[in-house]
């Protein structure tokens, strides 16, 4: 089998790891690895959400924030708005 590990290979790898780290340190190492994986997954999820939020903000149409001619306040003097001042 090319590219795949047989059960004998896995057993040999586990034996070497056990000899290198010892039986007492393996649970702590596995716990630390699991915690690191959870943190990594949470950060990548947050990053993906942030990118999706930015994409949604970029796709929304821009709304004019200043007053427009239709919503401009009416003049306070008694003359029409298009009449020049004397």
Short mmCIF file of N, CA and C in Angstrom, two decimals:
data_model
loop_
_atom_site.label_atom_id
_atom_site.label_comp_id
_atom_site.label_asym_id
_atom_site.label_seq_id
_atom_site.Cartn_x
_atom_site.Cartn_y
_atom_site.Cartn_z
N UNK A 1 0.83 -1.19 0.00
CA UNK A 1 0.00 0.00 0.00
C UNK A 1 0.87 1.24 0.00
N UNK A 2 0.80 1.96 -1.04
CA UNK A 2 1.57 3.19 -1.13
C UNK A 2 0.76 4.36 -0.58
N UNK A 3 1.38 5.16 0.26
CA UNK A 3 0.71 6.36 0.77
C UNK A 3 -0.12 6.14 2.02
N UNK A 4 -0.36 4.93 2.43
CA UNK A 4 -1.15 4.66 3.63
C UNK A 4 -0.29 3.92 4.64
N UNK A 5 -0.58 4.18 5.92
CA UNK A 5 0.17 3.50 6.97
C UNK A 5 -0.60 2.25 7.41
N UNK A 6 0.12 1.18 7.53
CA UNK A 6 -0.51 -0.06 7.98
C UNK A 6 -0.59 -0.04 9.51
N UNK A 7 -1.38 -0.93 10.10
CA UNK A 7 -1.46 -0.98 11.57
C UNK A 7 -0.10 -1.20 12.24
N UNK A 8 0.79 -1.91 11.57
CA UNK A 8 2.14 -2.13 12.12
C UNK A 8 2.90 -0.80 12.21
N UNK A 9 2.75 0.04 11.19
CA UNK A 9 3.41 1.35 11.20
C UNK A 9 2.87 2.21 12.35
N UNK A 10 1.56 2.21 12.53
CA UNK A 10 0.95 3.00 13.62
C UNK A 10 1.43 2.51 14.98
N UNK A 11 1.53 1.21 15.15
CA UNK A 11 1.99 0.64 16.41
C UNK A 11 3.43 1.05 16.68
N UNK A 12 4.25 1.03 15.68
CA UNK A 12 5.65 1.43 15.82
C UNK A 12 5.75 2.92 16.17
N UNK A 13 4.95 3.75 15.54
CA UNK A 13 4.95 5.19 15.83
C UNK A 13 4.50 5.45 17.27
N UNK A 14 3.44 4.77 17.72
CA UNK A 14 2.97 4.93 19.09
C UNK A 14 4.01 4.47 20.11
N UNK A 15 4.71 3.40 19.81
CA UNK A 15 5.76 2.90 20.70
C UNK A 15 6.90 3.92 20.83
N UNK A 16 7.30 4.50 19.72
CA UNK A 16 8.37 5.51 19.75
C UNK A 16 7.93 6.74 20.53
N UNK A 17 6.69 7.18 20.34
CA UNK A 17 6.17 8.34 21.07
C UNK A 17 6.12 8.02 22.56
N UNK A 18 5.68 6.85 22.92
CA UNK A 18 5.61 6.44 24.32
C UNK A 18 7.01 6.42 24.94
N UNK A 19 7.99 5.93 24.22
CA UNK A 19 9.35 5.89 24.74
C UNK A 19 9.96 7.29 24.88
N UNK A 20 9.64 8.17 23.94
CA UNK A 20 10.20 9.53 23.99
C UNK A 20 9.59 10.37 25.10
N UNK A 21 8.27 10.34 25.25
CA UNK A 21 7.61 11.24 26.19
C UNK A 21 7.25 10.59 27.52
N UNK A 22 7.10 9.31 27.58
CA UNK A 22 6.72 8.63 28.82
C UNK A 22 5.21 8.60 28.97
N UNK A 23 4.74 7.65 29.75
CA UNK A 23 3.30 7.42 29.90
C UNK A 23 2.63 8.53 30.70
N UNK A 24 3.36 9.19 31.61
CA UNK A 24 2.74 10.22 32.44
C UNK A 24 2.56 11.54 31.70
N UNK A 25 3.39 11.83 30.74
CA UNK A 25 3.31 13.12 30.03
C UNK A 25 2.37 13.08 28.84
N UNK A 26 2.01 11.91 28.35
CA UNK A 26 1.14 11.81 27.17
C UNK A 26 -0.27 12.39 27.40
N UNK A 27 -0.95 12.12 28.52
CA UNK A 27 -2.28 12.73 28.71
C UNK A 27 -2.24 14.25 28.75
N UNK A 28 -1.22 14.82 29.38
CA UNK A 28 -1.09 16.27 29.44
C UNK A 28 -0.82 16.84 28.04
N UNK A 29 -0.02 16.15 27.26
CA UNK A 29 0.27 16.59 25.90
C UNK A 29 -0.99 16.52 25.03
N UNK A 30 -1.76 15.45 25.19
CA UNK A 30 -3.01 15.31 24.43
C UNK A 30 -4.01 16.38 24.84
N UNK A 31 -4.09 16.68 26.14
CA UNK A 31 -4.99 17.72 26.63
C UNK A 31 -4.59 19.09 26.05
N UNK A 32 -3.30 19.37 26.06
CA UNK A 32 -2.81 20.63 25.50
C UNK A 32 -3.06 20.73 24.00
N UNK A 33 -2.90 19.62 23.30
CA UNK A 33 -3.17 19.59 21.87
C UNK A 33 -4.66 19.83 21.58
N UNK A 34 -5.52 19.20 22.38
CA UNK A 34 -6.96 19.40 22.22
C UNK A 34 -7.36 20.84 22.48
N UNK A 35 -6.79 21.44 23.52
CA UNK A 35 -7.11 22.84 23.84
C UNK A 35 -6.62 23.76 22.72
N UNK A 36 -5.45 23.50 22.20
CA UNK A 36 -4.92 24.30 21.10
C UNK A 36 -5.81 24.20 19.86
N UNK A 37 -6.31 23.00 19.59
CA UNK A 37 -7.19 22.80 18.43
C UNK A 37 -8.50 23.57 18.61
N UNK A 38 -9.05 23.56 19.84
CA UNK A 38 -10.30 24.31 20.11
C UNK A 38 -10.08 25.81 19.91
N UNK A 39 -8.97 26.33 20.42
CA UNK A 39 -8.66 27.75 20.27
C UNK A 39 -8.49 28.10 18.80
N UNK A 40 -7.77 27.27 18.07
CA UNK A 40 -7.55 27.51 16.65
C UNK A 40 -8.87 27.52 15.89
N UNK A 41 -9.74 26.57 16.19
CA UNK A 41 -11.04 26.50 15.52
C UNK A 41 -11.89 27.74 15.84
N UNK A 42 -11.88 28.17 17.09
CA UNK A 42 -12.65 29.35 17.49
C UNK A 42 -12.13 30.61 16.77
N UNK A 43 -10.83 30.74 16.66
CA UNK A 43 -10.25 31.91 15.99
C UNK A 43 -10.54 31.91 14.49
N UNK A 44 -10.46 30.74 13.85
CA UNK A 44 -10.74 30.70 12.42
C UNK A 44 -12.22 30.96 12.15
N UNK A 45 -13.10 30.49 13.05
CA UNK A 45 -14.53 30.76 12.91
C UNK A 45 -14.80 32.25 13.07
N UNK A 46 -14.16 32.87 14.05
CA UNK A 46 -14.34 34.32 14.27
C UNK A 46 -13.82 35.11 13.07
N UNK A 47 -12.70 34.69 12.52
CA UNK A 47 -12.15 35.37 11.36
C UNK A 47 -13.08 35.24 10.16
N UNK A 48 -13.64 34.06 9.95
CA UNK A 48 -14.57 33.86 8.84
C UNK A 48 -15.83 34.71 9.03
N UNK A 49 -16.33 34.81 10.26
CA UNK A 49 -17.50 35.65 10.55
C UNK A 49 -17.19 37.11 10.29
N UNK A 50 -16.00 37.54 10.68
CA UNK A 50 -15.60 38.94 10.47
C UNK A 50 -15.53 39.25 8.98
N UNK A 51 -14.96 38.34 8.22
CA UNK A 51 -14.88 38.56 6.77
C UNK A 51 -16.26 38.58 6.13
N UNK A 52 -17.14 37.71 6.59
CA UNK A 52 -18.51 37.68 6.07
C UNK A 52 -19.24 38.97 6.42
N UNK A 53 -19.02 39.48 7.63
CA UNK A 53 -19.65 40.74 8.04
C UNK A 53 -19.13 41.90 7.19
N UNK A 54 -17.83 41.94 6.94
CA UNK A 54 -17.26 42.99 6.09
C UNK A 54 -17.82 42.91 4.67
N UNK A 55 -18.00 41.69 4.18
CA UNK A 55 -18.53 41.51 2.83
C UNK A 55 -19.98 42.00 2.76
N UNK A 56 -20.77 41.71 3.82
CA UNK A 56 -22.16 42.18 3.85
C UNK A 56 -22.21 43.71 3.91
N UNK A 57 -21.31 44.33 4.65
CA UNK A 57 -21.28 45.78 4.77
C UNK A 57 -20.88 46.40 3.43
N UNK A 58 -19.93 45.79 2.73
CA UNK A 58 -19.48 46.31 1.44
C UNK A 58 -20.57 46.19 0.37
N UNK A 59 -21.43 45.19 0.49
CA UNK A 59 -22.46 44.98 -0.53
C UNK A 59 -23.70 45.84 -0.34
N UNK A 60 -23.89 46.44 0.84
CA UNK A 60 -25.07 47.27 1.06
C UNK A 60 -24.91 48.58 0.32
N UNK A 61 -25.99 49.11 -0.27
CA UNK A 61 -25.88 50.37 -1.01
C UNK A 61 -25.64 51.53 -0.06
N UNK A 62 -24.89 52.51 -0.55
CA UNK A 62 -24.58 53.69 0.25
C UNK A 62 -25.81 54.58 0.34
N UNK A 63 -26.08 55.09 1.51
CA UNK A 63 -27.21 55.97 1.74
C UNK A 63 -26.67 57.37 2.00
N UNK A 64 -27.25 58.38 1.30
CA UNK A 64 -26.80 59.75 1.49
C UNK A 64 -27.16 60.21 2.90
N UNK A 65 -26.21 60.80 3.59
CA UNK A 65 -26.46 61.20 4.97
C UNK A 65 -26.80 62.68 5.08
N UNK A 66 -26.51 63.49 4.09
CA UNK A 66 -26.77 64.93 4.15
C UNK A 66 -28.18 65.25 3.66
N UNK A 67 -28.64 66.48 3.90
CA UNK A 67 -29.98 66.84 3.42
C UNK A 67 -30.00 66.96 1.90
N UNK A 68 -31.09 66.57 1.33
CA UNK A 68 -31.25 66.66 -0.12
C UNK A 68 -32.14 67.87 -0.43
N UNK A 69 -32.29 68.20 -1.70
CA UNK A 69 -33.09 69.36 -2.09
C UNK A 69 -34.56 69.16 -1.70
N UNK A 70 -35.04 67.95 -1.75
CA UNK A 70 -36.44 67.69 -1.42
C UNK A 70 -36.69 67.82 0.08
N UNK A 71 -35.67 67.54 0.89
CA UNK A 71 -35.87 67.59 2.33
C UNK A 71 -35.25 68.83 2.96
N UNK A 72 -34.82 69.80 2.15
CA UNK A 72 -34.23 71.02 2.69
C UNK A 72 -35.30 71.82 3.41
N UNK A 73 -34.93 72.51 4.51
CA UNK A 73 -35.92 73.29 5.24
C UNK A 73 -36.42 74.47 4.42
N UNK A 74 -37.66 74.81 4.65
CA UNK A 74 -38.28 75.93 3.94
C UNK A 74 -37.66 77.24 4.42
N UNK A 75 -37.57 78.27 3.51
CA UNK A 75 -36.99 79.56 3.92
C UNK A 75 -37.90 80.23 4.97
N UNK A 76 -37.28 81.00 5.84
CA UNK A 76 -38.02 81.63 6.92
C UNK A 76 -38.52 83.02 6.56
N UNK A 77 -38.01 83.63 5.49
CA UNK A 77 -38.49 84.96 5.10
C UNK A 77 -39.81 84.82 4.34
N UNK A 78 -40.51 85.94 4.11
CA UNK A 78 -41.81 85.92 3.46
C UNK A 78 -41.76 85.79 1.96
N UNK A 79 -40.59 85.81 1.34
CA UNK A 79 -40.51 85.75 -0.12
C UNK A 79 -40.26 84.32 -0.58
N UNK A 80 -40.56 83.99 -1.82
CA UNK A 80 -40.30 82.65 -2.35
C UNK A 80 -38.81 82.34 -2.38
N UNK A 81 -38.48 81.04 -2.38
CA UNK A 81 -37.08 80.59 -2.30
C UNK A 81 -36.31 80.94 -3.56
N UNK A 82 -36.94 81.02 -4.74
CA UNK A 82 -36.18 81.29 -5.96
C UNK A 82 -36.08 82.78 -6.27
N UNK A 83 -36.63 83.65 -5.44
CA UNK A 83 -36.57 85.10 -5.65
C UNK A 83 -35.30 85.63 -5.04
N UNK A 84 -34.50 86.42 -5.81
CA UNK A 84 -33.24 86.95 -5.26
C UNK A 84 -33.52 88.01 -4.19
N UNK A 85 -32.58 88.10 -3.26
CA UNK A 85 -32.71 89.10 -2.20
C UNK A 85 -32.38 90.48 -2.74
N UNK A 86 -33.05 91.51 -2.28
CA UNK A 86 -32.82 92.86 -2.80
C UNK A 86 -31.75 93.60 -2.04
#
